[in-house]
Amino acid sequence: MPQYVLALDQGTTSSRAILFDRQGQVFACAQQEFPQHFPQPGWVEHDALDIWNSQLACARKVMSDSRVPASQIAAIGIANQRETTVVWDRASGEPIAPAIVWQDRRTAGACDRLREAGYARQISRSTGLELDAYFSATKLQWLLENVPGARERALAGELCFGTIDSWLAYQLCGRHVTDVSNASRTMLYNIHTMRWDPFLLDLFGVPESMLPEVVRSSGQVGLAREEWFGRPIPLSGIAGDQQAATFGQACYDKGMVKNTYGTGCFMLMHSGYVPPVSRNRLLATIGWKIDGRTDYMLEGSVFMGGATVQWLRDGLGIIKDSNEVEALATSVPDSGGVMLVPAFVGLGAPHWDPYARGTIVGMTRGTTKAHIARAAIEAIAYQSAELLAAMQKDAACPVMEVRADGGAARNDLLMQFQADLLGVPVVRPAVTETTALGAAYLAGLAEGFWSSREEIQALWRAERRFEPDMPAERRAELRTRWARAVEHAKGWVEH
């Protein structure tokens, strides 16, 4: 009997592979960073082969280091950075250009032109998304228009488009597929009809032959080729990283909320079994599809979460390792009035301003690197607090707690400040690798490794609960000050 499920957690800055046992516990993990490319201001690219090679290397390493053979792995699940766009040759499997990453802003002008032409409302009605360069549609359009010969080759059926899940599935087992959660992030998929939208394909000039087959999130897609792991292993679960994290957090009931503190911050609220409508500039997105039933989410996206701490390390050099930031930030009692708005790639929900840029306000001669570090941590919490406020307005139901995960969720200062700003408890689970865990659960359910969602819910455990401990007046004062700082960051780039 296989004893493990292998999760491939393909993120924005690194690839990871994690083996989970039947109790949903991490048995072994391997991780590898890969290069980030910034060829022009506002552009962010990856080499898709770096992504595949690093992901395969991690999978092989976690198996070899733990001495777990392929025969002991029931299934593979994929969780992936979403919206990042890859186009590759159908025959050779080689990418035709660098992958355009979700953070990339090069198509902001194209979105402006579509908005001015009056298409924003129709796009939102069909896809549940804001018209923004964040999503895949304008990235794919840009590749077709700017890579020599790409459009002609696409029309001839020679090219495949996919988000990172599609790219990995193609390399693993030769299938050109995506699951419903990733499809819903492309701005080409109609979340009501559950099909690629003909109007949007025509609007963005995308030949339908390029598109992957859309499959359910939990179900066998194919077998990973024997050459990769020594014997075939079923690929049986796929979900975008944030939907996977929501599944891993066992947020299966309407009104449950999780927030992932990764490169960005992504808050999702389970909204039921029909597409929600946001009046506060949140996204309606598909969570997952299992056994014929589709779960929907409200989502708010913050583009710079943990990446803000990386900037302190790589950009400013005020820390040598990201793990040092909490000690530096707690060396001062507060930020000394400093507010850092990390709009380095624009602002996501609920502002959707691609022309905003990073701003630090409130500095004095007494400001130190410790104050800036604390302001950076607090900025992550301020942005997430804006998301929950919008969700509560949309959902019109009280939120009892927020389940937190992701690398930055290990930061106690951030978690406590987040609870203080939200006014509701923030709960950190015993297993914080919930993105990978969600992918494992989806794959394991398909293969009978776990029997039901109820069994998975029973496995969820809290590690620590952070209770709010800030007077309401102070909370309101800080959030008002944050709103003022955000206004200084907006519309900075002329367009």
Short mmCIF file of C-alpha atoms in Angstrom, two decimals:
data_model
loop_
_atom_site.label_atom_id
_atom_site.label_comp_id
_atom_site.label_asym_id
_atom_site.label_seq_id
_atom_site.Cartn_x
_atom_site.Cartn_y
_atom_site.Cartn_z
CA MET A 1 0.00 0.00 0.00
CA PRO A 2 1.42 3.42 -0.93
CA GLN A 3 2.10 5.50 2.17
CA TYR A 4 2.61 8.98 0.74
CA VAL A 5 1.32 11.62 -1.66
CA LEU A 6 3.82 13.84 -3.49
CA ALA A 7 2.91 17.54 -3.77
CA LEU A 8 4.67 19.75 -6.31
CA ASP A 9 4.42 23.30 -4.97
CA GLN A 10 5.62 25.52 -7.80
CA GLY A 11 5.92 29.08 -6.49
CA THR A 12 7.02 32.44 -7.81
CA THR A 13 10.57 32.34 -6.45
CA SER A 14 11.14 28.65 -5.75
CA SER A 15 9.96 25.14 -6.52
CA ARG A 16 9.27 22.67 -3.72
CA ALA A 17 8.34 19.03 -3.45
CA ILE A 18 6.78 17.66 -0.26
CA LEU A 19 5.83 14.14 0.74
CA PHE A 20 2.77 13.92 3.00
CA ASP A 21 1.70 10.91 5.01
CA ARG A 22 -1.84 9.71 5.75
CA GLN A 23 -2.13 12.11 8.71
CA GLY A 24 -1.47 15.10 6.46
CA GLN A 25 1.96 15.58 8.06
CA VAL A 26 5.11 16.59 6.20
CA PHE A 27 7.36 13.54 5.88
CA ALA A 28 10.07 15.12 3.73
CA CYS A 29 10.63 18.34 1.78
CA ALA A 30 13.02 19.67 -0.86
CA GLN A 31 13.21 23.23 -2.19
CA GLN A 32 15.16 25.05 -4.89
CA GLU A 33 15.12 28.73 -5.84
CA PHE A 34 15.32 29.69 -9.51
CA PRO A 35 16.32 32.96 -11.23
CA GLN A 36 14.02 35.97 -11.51
CA HIS A 37 14.40 38.21 -14.56
CA PHE A 38 13.51 41.92 -14.70
CA PRO A 39 14.40 43.01 -18.26
CA GLN A 40 12.61 46.38 -18.01
CA PRO A 41 10.90 48.36 -15.24
CA GLY A 42 7.58 46.66 -14.46
CA TRP A 43 8.52 43.48 -16.36
CA VAL A 44 8.95 40.15 -14.53
CA GLU A 45 9.92 36.98 -16.39
CA HIS A 46 10.84 33.36 -15.70
CA ASP A 47 12.52 30.79 -17.89
CA ALA A 48 9.89 28.04 -18.05
CA LEU A 49 12.64 25.43 -18.35
CA ASP A 50 14.12 26.68 -15.06
CA ILE A 51 10.71 26.09 -13.51
CA TRP A 52 10.42 22.55 -14.87
CA ASN A 53 14.01 21.56 -14.14
CA SER A 54 13.91 22.91 -10.58
CA GLN A 55 10.56 21.22 -9.92
CA LEU A 56 11.72 17.87 -11.26
CA ALA A 57 14.97 18.13 -9.29
CA CYS A 58 13.06 18.80 -6.07
CA ALA A 59 10.74 15.84 -6.65
CA ARG A 60 13.64 13.50 -7.28
CA LYS A 61 15.59 14.87 -4.31
CA VAL A 62 12.77 14.50 -1.81
CA MET A 63 12.29 10.89 -2.90
CA SER A 64 16.00 10.03 -2.82
CA ASP A 65 16.76 11.83 0.46
CA SER A 66 13.83 10.16 2.22
CA ARG A 67 14.42 6.82 0.47
CA VAL A 68 10.79 6.67 -0.65
CA PRO A 69 10.45 4.79 -3.95
CA ALA A 70 7.79 5.61 -6.54
CA SER A 71 5.89 2.47 -5.51
CA GLN A 72 5.17 4.11 -2.14
CA ILE A 73 3.60 7.24 -3.71
CA ALA A 74 -0.13 7.03 -4.32
CA ALA A 75 -0.40 10.17 -6.45
CA ILE A 76 1.09 13.52 -7.44
CA GLY A 77 -0.68 16.83 -6.86
CA ILE A 78 0.28 20.19 -8.36
CA ALA A 79 -0.16 23.61 -6.76
CA ASN A 80 1.21 26.48 -8.81
CA GLN A 81 1.83 30.19 -9.06
CA ARG A 82 -1.21 31.39 -10.98
CA GLU A 83 -1.66 33.61 -14.06
CA THR A 84 1.99 33.25 -15.11
CA THR A 85 1.82 32.62 -18.85
CA VAL A 86 3.81 30.11 -20.90
CA VAL A 87 3.62 29.43 -24.64
CA TRP A 88 5.46 26.38 -25.98
CA ASP A 89 5.89 24.32 -29.12
CA ARG A 90 3.40 21.47 -29.14
CA ALA A 91 5.82 19.01 -30.77
CA SER A 92 9.09 19.76 -28.97
CA GLY A 93 7.75 21.00 -25.64
CA GLU A 94 10.15 23.97 -25.83
CA PRO A 95 8.94 27.42 -24.72
CA ILE A 96 8.97 30.03 -27.48
CA ALA A 97 9.71 32.95 -25.11
CA PRO A 98 10.24 33.69 -21.43
CA ALA A 99 7.18 33.12 -19.22
CA ILE A 100 5.45 36.35 -18.28
CA VAL A 101 4.96 36.30 -14.50
CA TRP A 102 1.74 37.30 -12.72
CA GLN A 103 3.52 40.34 -11.24
CA ASP A 104 4.41 41.70 -14.70
CA ARG A 105 2.79 45.06 -15.59
CA ARG A 106 3.78 45.43 -19.27
CA THR A 107 0.18 45.08 -20.46
CA ALA A 108 -1.31 47.75 -18.19
CA GLY A 109 -1.73 50.03 -21.21
CA ALA A 110 -3.60 47.33 -23.14
CA CYS A 111 -5.97 47.00 -20.19
CA ASP A 112 -6.49 50.77 -20.17
CA ARG A 113 -7.48 50.71 -23.84
CA LEU A 114 -9.96 47.89 -23.27
CA ARG A 115 -11.41 49.78 -20.32
CA GLU A 116 -11.78 52.94 -22.38
CA ALA A 117 -13.51 50.87 -25.07
CA GLY A 118 -16.09 49.74 -22.51
CA TYR A 119 -15.15 46.07 -22.09
CA ALA A 120 -14.40 46.00 -18.36
CA ARG A 121 -17.94 45.22 -17.21
CA GLN A 122 -18.47 42.39 -19.67
CA ILE A 123 -15.11 40.84 -18.76
CA SER A 124 -15.99 41.01 -15.08
CA ARG A 125 -19.46 39.52 -15.63
CA SER A 126 -18.05 36.54 -17.52
CA THR A 127 -14.88 35.85 -15.56
CA GLY A 128 -15.43 37.35 -12.11
CA LEU A 129 -12.13 39.22 -12.52
CA GLU A 130 -11.06 42.84 -12.69
CA LEU A 131 -9.67 43.97 -16.04
CA ASP A 132 -6.00 44.00 -15.05
CA ALA A 133 -2.55 43.07 -16.35
CA TYR A 134 -2.32 40.59 -13.45
CA PHE A 135 -4.25 37.96 -15.38
CA SER A 136 -3.13 35.78 -18.29
CA ALA A 137 -5.20 37.08 -21.21
CA THR A 138 -3.25 40.24 -22.03
CA LYS A 139 0.06 38.46 -21.34
CA LEU A 140 -0.84 35.82 -23.93
CA GLN A 141 -2.00 38.51 -26.34
CA TRP A 142 1.35 40.29 -25.90
CA LEU A 143 3.30 37.11 -26.68
CA LEU A 144 1.25 36.45 -29.81
CA GLU A 145 1.82 40.00 -31.00
CA ASN A 146 5.51 40.38 -30.08
CA VAL A 147 7.21 37.02 -30.55
CA PRO A 148 8.11 36.72 -34.27
CA GLY A 149 5.91 34.16 -36.02
CA ALA A 150 3.94 33.30 -32.88
CA ARG A 151 0.48 34.19 -34.19
CA GLU A 152 0.98 32.31 -37.46
CA ARG A 153 2.23 29.24 -35.58
CA ALA A 154 -0.66 29.46 -33.13
CA LEU A 155 -3.20 29.62 -35.97
CA ALA A 156 -1.52 26.57 -37.50
CA GLY A 157 -2.07 24.64 -34.25
CA GLU A 158 1.64 24.38 -33.45
CA LEU A 159 1.61 26.20 -30.09
CA CYS A 160 0.22 25.49 -26.63
CA PHE A 161 -0.72 28.09 -24.04
CA GLY A 162 -0.86 27.29 -20.38
CA THR A 163 -0.42 28.52 -16.87
CA ILE A 164 2.27 26.79 -14.81
CA ASP A 165 0.06 23.81 -13.92
CA SER A 166 -0.43 23.14 -17.65
CA TRP A 167 3.28 23.48 -18.32
CA LEU A 168 4.19 20.99 -15.57
CA ALA A 169 1.45 18.51 -16.55
CA TYR A 170 2.65 18.62 -20.18
CA GLN A 171 6.21 17.89 -19.12
CA LEU A 172 5.22 15.23 -16.60
CA CYS A 173 2.77 13.19 -18.62
CA GLY A 174 2.26 14.80 -22.03
CA ARG A 175 -1.29 16.01 -21.37
CA HIS A 176 -2.31 19.58 -22.27
CA VAL A 177 -4.72 20.30 -19.41
CA THR A 178 -5.56 22.82 -16.72
CA ASP A 179 -7.99 22.59 -13.85
CA VAL A 180 -10.99 24.84 -13.32
CA SER A 181 -9.31 26.93 -10.61
CA ASN A 182 -6.40 27.89 -12.86
CA ALA A 183 -8.65 28.37 -15.89
CA SER A 184 -10.69 30.86 -13.89
CA ARG A 185 -7.58 33.06 -13.48
CA THR A 186 -6.80 33.49 -17.17
CA MET A 187 -9.51 36.10 -17.94
CA LEU A 188 -10.54 33.81 -20.82
CA TYR A 189 -12.76 31.36 -18.92
CA ASN A 190 -16.46 31.90 -18.22
CA ILE A 191 -17.12 30.86 -14.61
CA HIS A 192 -20.88 30.61 -15.29
CA THR A 193 -20.83 28.39 -18.38
CA MET A 194 -17.60 26.64 -17.22
CA ARG A 195 -16.13 26.97 -20.72
CA TRP A 196 -13.54 29.04 -22.56
CA ASP A 197 -15.47 32.14 -23.57
CA PRO A 198 -15.71 32.63 -27.38
CA PHE A 199 -16.22 36.39 -27.05
CA LEU A 200 -13.10 36.79 -24.91
CA LEU A 201 -11.00 34.58 -27.16
CA ASP A 202 -11.98 36.81 -30.07
CA LEU A 203 -11.39 40.00 -28.05
CA PHE A 204 -7.85 38.97 -27.11
CA GLY A 205 -7.09 37.26 -30.44
CA VAL A 206 -6.44 33.82 -28.93
CA PRO A 207 -6.91 30.77 -31.19
CA GLU A 208 -8.90 28.10 -29.36
CA SER A 209 -6.46 25.41 -30.52
CA MET A 210 -3.86 26.84 -28.10
CA LEU A 211 -5.99 26.25 -25.03
CA PRO A 212 -5.69 23.33 -22.63
CA GLU A 213 -8.52 20.94 -21.82
CA VAL A 214 -10.18 22.00 -18.56
CA VAL A 215 -10.44 19.20 -16.00
CA ARG A 216 -11.72 18.89 -12.45
CA SER A 217 -9.33 19.67 -9.60
CA SER A 218 -9.39 16.16 -8.14
CA GLY A 219 -9.20 13.30 -10.61
CA GLN A 220 -6.53 11.36 -12.50
CA VAL A 221 -5.13 13.36 -15.41
CA GLY A 222 -2.51 10.91 -16.56
CA LEU A 223 0.61 9.08 -15.47
CA ALA A 224 3.94 10.80 -14.92
CA ARG A 225 6.38 9.19 -17.34
CA GLU A 226 8.46 6.30 -16.00
CA GLU A 227 11.68 8.13 -16.92
CA TRP A 228 11.07 10.82 -14.28
CA PHE A 229 10.71 8.65 -11.15
CA GLY A 230 11.48 5.09 -12.14
CA ARG A 231 7.87 4.04 -12.57
CA PRO A 232 4.61 5.80 -13.53
CA ILE A 233 2.82 7.77 -10.79
CA PRO A 234 -0.74 9.14 -11.26
CA LEU A 235 -1.07 12.90 -11.59
CA SER A 236 -4.43 13.26 -9.83
CA GLY A 237 -4.76 16.74 -8.35
CA ILE A 238 -4.28 20.27 -9.71
CA ALA A 239 -5.16 23.64 -8.22
CA GLY A 240 -3.84 27.18 -8.29
CA ASP A 241 -1.76 27.84 -5.20
CA GLN A 242 -4.33 29.95 -3.37
CA GLN A 243 -7.21 27.59 -4.01
CA ALA A 244 -4.97 24.71 -2.95
CA ALA A 245 -4.12 26.53 0.29
CA THR A 246 -7.82 27.10 0.96
CA PHE A 247 -8.44 23.40 0.45
CA GLY A 248 -5.48 22.52 2.67
CA GLN A 249 -6.89 24.80 5.39
CA ALA A 250 -10.15 22.80 5.25
CA CYS A 251 -12.20 25.93 4.47
CA TYR A 252 -15.08 23.92 3.03
CA ASP A 253 -18.00 25.87 4.51
CA LYS A 254 -19.46 29.19 3.43
CA GLY A 255 -17.90 32.15 5.24
CA MET A 256 -14.62 30.46 6.16
CA VAL A 257 -11.54 32.58 5.38
CA LYS A 258 -7.85 31.85 4.88
CA ASN A 259 -5.00 34.24 4.14
CA THR A 260 -1.73 33.07 2.63
CA TYR A 261 1.35 35.13 3.44
CA GLY A 262 3.65 34.21 0.58
CA THR A 263 5.36 36.31 -2.08
CA GLY A 264 2.03 38.13 -2.21
CA CYS A 265 -0.88 37.83 0.20
CA PHE A 266 -4.07 36.17 -0.95
CA MET A 267 -7.22 36.09 1.11
CA LEU A 268 -10.02 33.75 0.06
CA MET A 269 -13.50 33.37 1.53
CA HIS A 270 -15.65 30.37 0.69
CA SER A 271 -18.77 31.91 -0.83
CA GLY A 272 -20.86 28.84 -1.67
CA TYR A 273 -21.77 27.00 -4.85
CA VAL A 274 -22.79 29.81 -7.22
CA PRO A 275 -20.48 32.54 -8.55
CA PRO A 276 -20.45 35.50 -6.15
CA VAL A 277 -20.69 39.13 -7.23
CA SER A 278 -18.37 41.65 -5.57
CA ARG A 279 -19.34 45.29 -5.17
CA ASN A 280 -16.02 46.10 -3.52
CA ARG A 281 -13.56 45.23 -6.28
CA LEU A 282 -12.79 41.72 -5.09
CA LEU A 283 -12.54 38.78 -7.46
CA ALA A 284 -15.01 35.95 -7.92
CA THR A 285 -13.03 32.81 -8.59
CA ILE A 286 -13.48 29.06 -8.74
CA GLY A 287 -12.08 27.25 -5.73
CA TRP A 288 -12.21 23.68 -7.01
CA LYS A 289 -14.43 21.18 -8.74
CA ILE A 290 -14.83 17.72 -7.20
CA ASP A 291 -17.42 15.05 -8.01
CA GLY A 292 -19.40 17.40 -10.22
CA ARG A 293 -19.75 20.18 -7.63
CA THR A 294 -17.99 23.54 -8.00
CA ASP A 295 -17.04 25.62 -4.94
CA TYR A 296 -16.64 29.38 -5.44
CA MET A 297 -14.57 31.96 -3.58
CA LEU A 298 -14.27 35.68 -3.06
CA GLU A 299 -10.62 36.66 -3.34
CA GLY A 300 -8.50 39.66 -2.59
CA SER A 301 -4.93 39.84 -3.89
CA VAL A 302 -1.98 41.75 -2.43
CA PHE A 303 0.97 41.73 -4.83
CA MET A 304 3.77 42.38 -2.33
CA GLY A 305 3.62 40.35 0.89
CA GLY A 306 6.69 38.37 1.87
CA ALA A 307 8.38 39.83 -1.21
CA THR A 308 8.54 43.10 0.76
CA VAL A 309 10.87 41.40 3.25
CA GLN A 310 12.92 40.04 0.32
CA TRP A 311 13.28 43.64 -0.85
CA LEU A 312 14.63 44.64 2.57
CA ARG A 313 17.22 41.88 2.11
CA ASP A 314 18.09 42.18 -1.59
CA GLY A 315 17.22 45.79 -2.38
CA LEU A 316 18.18 47.69 0.78
CA GLY A 317 20.55 45.15 2.34
CA ILE A 318 19.37 45.94 5.88
CA ILE A 319 19.06 42.22 6.67
CA LYS A 320 21.17 39.32 5.39
CA ASP A 321 18.46 36.66 5.78
CA SER A 322 14.67 37.00 5.72
CA ASN A 323 14.48 35.23 9.09
CA GLU A 324 16.24 38.19 10.71
CA VAL A 325 13.42 40.64 10.05
CA GLU A 326 11.30 39.81 13.11
CA ALA A 327 14.17 40.34 15.56
CA LEU A 328 15.08 43.65 13.90
CA ALA A 329 11.44 44.83 13.85
CA THR A 330 10.83 43.91 17.50
CA SER A 331 13.90 45.89 18.59
CA VAL A 332 11.66 48.99 18.43
CA PRO A 333 8.23 49.31 20.11
CA ASP A 334 6.51 50.51 16.92
CA SER A 335 7.29 51.89 13.47
CA GLY A 336 7.89 55.40 14.79
CA GLY A 337 5.16 56.76 12.54
CA VAL A 338 6.72 55.29 9.38
CA MET A 339 4.36 53.83 6.78
CA LEU A 340 5.73 51.74 3.91
CA VAL A 341 3.36 51.10 0.99
CA PRO A 342 4.99 48.30 -1.04
CA ALA A 343 3.35 49.11 -4.37
CA PHE A 344 6.46 48.06 -6.29
CA VAL A 345 4.36 46.40 -9.00
CA GLY A 346 1.22 48.47 -8.49
CA LEU A 347 -1.65 47.87 -6.08
CA GLY A 348 -4.01 44.91 -6.17
CA ALA A 349 -7.41 44.64 -4.48
CA PRO A 350 -9.32 46.71 -3.65
CA HIS A 351 -7.45 49.54 -5.46
CA TRP A 352 -6.35 47.93 -8.76
CA ASP A 353 -3.88 50.66 -9.61
CA PRO A 354 -1.08 49.40 -11.91
CA TYR A 355 0.51 52.86 -11.84
CA ALA A 356 1.03 53.02 -8.07
CA ARG A 357 4.60 52.64 -6.86
CA GLY A 358 6.34 51.93 -3.55
CA THR A 359 6.31 54.75 -1.03
CA ILE A 360 7.73 55.37 2.44
CA VAL A 361 6.20 58.25 4.41
CA GLY A 362 6.50 59.54 7.96
CA MET A 363 10.30 59.31 8.24
CA THR A 364 12.24 61.62 10.55
CA ARG A 365 15.92 61.98 11.52
CA GLY A 366 15.18 59.42 14.21
CA THR A 367 14.05 56.77 11.72
CA THR A 368 16.25 53.66 11.73
CA LYS A 369 16.39 50.48 9.70
CA ALA A 370 14.46 48.81 12.53
CA HIS A 371 11.55 51.23 12.01
CA ILE A 372 11.57 50.52 8.28
CA ALA A 373 11.65 46.76 8.94
CA ARG A 374 8.70 47.08 11.29
CA ALA A 375 6.82 49.23 8.78
CA ALA A 376 7.44 46.56 6.13
CA ILE A 377 5.94 43.83 8.32
CA GLU A 378 3.00 46.03 9.29
CA ALA A 379 2.37 46.88 5.61
CA ILE A 380 1.64 43.22 4.94
CA ALA A 381 -1.03 43.29 7.66
CA TYR A 382 -2.52 46.63 6.57
CA GLN A 383 -3.02 45.39 3.00
CA SER A 384 -4.67 42.19 4.22
CA ALA A 385 -6.95 44.14 6.54
CA GLU A 386 -8.25 46.08 3.54
CA LEU A 387 -9.17 42.77 1.90
CA LEU A 388 -11.14 41.45 4.87
CA ALA A 389 -13.03 44.72 5.21
CA ALA A 390 -14.11 44.46 1.56
CA MET A 391 -15.06 40.79 1.99
CA GLN A 392 -17.22 41.48 4.99
CA LYS A 393 -19.11 44.13 3.01
CA ASP A 394 -19.61 41.76 0.07
CA ALA A 395 -20.54 38.69 2.05
CA ALA A 396 -22.65 40.45 4.68
CA CYS A 397 -21.72 37.78 7.21
CA PRO A 398 -19.43 37.98 10.23
CA VAL A 399 -15.99 36.41 9.99
CA MET A 400 -15.20 34.37 13.08
CA GLU A 401 -11.49 33.81 12.39
CA VAL A 402 -8.85 33.97 9.68
CA ARG A 403 -6.71 30.88 9.07
CA ALA A 404 -3.17 31.96 8.19
CA ASP A 405 -0.50 30.09 6.25
CA GLY A 406 2.55 30.70 4.08
CA GLY A 407 6.15 31.45 5.00
CA ALA A 408 5.49 34.83 6.63
CA ALA A 409 2.79 33.30 8.86
CA ARG A 410 5.64 32.01 11.02
CA ASN A 411 6.32 35.63 12.04
CA ASP A 412 4.62 36.10 15.43
CA LEU A 413 4.86 39.90 15.25
CA LEU A 414 3.02 39.93 11.93
CA MET A 415 0.33 37.49 13.11
CA GLN A 416 -0.38 39.46 16.30
CA PHE A 417 -0.48 42.80 14.48
CA GLN A 418 -2.76 41.23 11.87
CA ALA A 419 -5.21 40.07 14.56
CA ASP A 420 -5.09 43.53 16.13
CA LEU A 421 -5.89 45.25 12.83
CA LEU A 422 -8.65 42.80 11.86
CA GLY A 423 -10.31 42.64 15.26
CA VAL A 424 -10.78 38.86 14.83
CA PRO A 425 -8.51 35.95 15.80
CA VAL A 426 -5.81 34.80 13.40
CA VAL A 427 -5.17 31.06 13.63
CA ARG A 428 -1.94 29.43 12.50
CA PRO A 429 -2.28 25.72 11.71
CA ALA A 430 0.09 23.02 12.90
CA VAL A 431 1.00 22.38 9.24
CA THR A 432 1.75 25.73 7.58
CA GLU A 433 2.59 24.13 4.22
CA THR A 434 -1.08 24.30 3.34
CA THR A 435 -0.60 25.10 -0.35
CA ALA A 436 1.25 21.84 -0.94
CA LEU A 437 -1.05 20.05 1.49
CA GLY A 438 -4.12 21.13 -0.49
CA ALA A 439 -2.61 19.77 -3.70
CA ALA A 440 -1.83 16.52 -1.88
CA TYR A 441 -5.36 16.25 -0.52
CA LEU A 442 -6.90 16.81 -3.96
CA ALA A 443 -4.66 14.13 -5.47
CA GLY A 444 -5.13 11.73 -2.58
CA LEU A 445 -8.92 12.03 -2.66
CA ALA A 446 -8.92 11.02 -6.32
CA GLU A 447 -6.95 7.87 -5.57
CA GLY A 448 -8.77 6.90 -2.35
CA PHE A 449 -5.75 7.74 -0.17
CA TRP A 450 -8.16 9.89 1.84
CA SER A 451 -11.83 8.98 1.80
CA SER A 452 -13.62 12.33 2.10
CA ARG A 453 -13.43 16.01 2.94
CA GLU A 454 -14.78 15.13 6.39
CA GLU A 455 -11.73 12.96 7.03
CA ILE A 456 -9.49 15.84 5.95
CA GLN A 457 -11.32 18.34 8.17
CA ALA A 458 -10.69 16.06 11.14
CA LEU A 459 -6.94 16.18 10.42
CA TRP A 460 -6.73 20.00 10.63
CA ARG A 461 -5.07 21.25 13.83
CA ALA A 462 -4.31 24.76 15.14
CA GLU A 463 -0.77 25.46 16.33
CA ARG A 464 -1.41 28.93 17.77
CA ARG A 465 -4.31 31.35 18.02
CA PHE A 466 -3.56 35.09 18.00
CA GLU A 467 -6.31 37.06 19.73
CA PRO A 468 -6.83 40.78 18.96
CA ASP A 469 -5.42 43.00 21.69
CA MET A 470 -5.73 46.56 20.40
CA PRO A 471 -8.33 49.18 21.39
CA ALA A 472 -10.82 49.89 18.60
CA GLU A 473 -9.89 53.60 18.59
CA ARG A 474 -6.22 52.82 18.01
CA ARG A 475 -7.12 50.35 15.25
CA ALA A 476 -9.22 52.98 13.48
CA GLU A 477 -6.47 55.59 13.85
CA LEU A 478 -3.83 53.32 12.30
CA ARG A 479 -6.04 52.25 9.44
CA THR A 480 -6.87 55.89 8.65
CA ARG A 481 -3.17 56.71 8.58
CA TRP A 482 -2.56 53.75 6.26
CA ALA A 483 -5.26 54.98 3.88
CA ARG A 484 -3.51 58.36 3.70
CA ALA A 485 -0.19 56.68 2.89
CA VAL A 486 -1.79 54.61 0.12
CA GLU A 487 -3.12 57.76 -1.53
CA HIS A 488 0.47 59.05 -1.79
CA ALA A 489 1.47 55.87 -3.66
CA LYS A 490 -1.36 55.88 -6.20
CA GLY A 491 -0.99 56.97 -9.81
CA TRP A 492 2.73 57.65 -9.50
CA VAL A 493 3.72 56.47 -12.98
CA GLU A 494 2.53 58.76 -15.77
CA HIS A 495 0.61 56.99 -18.53
#
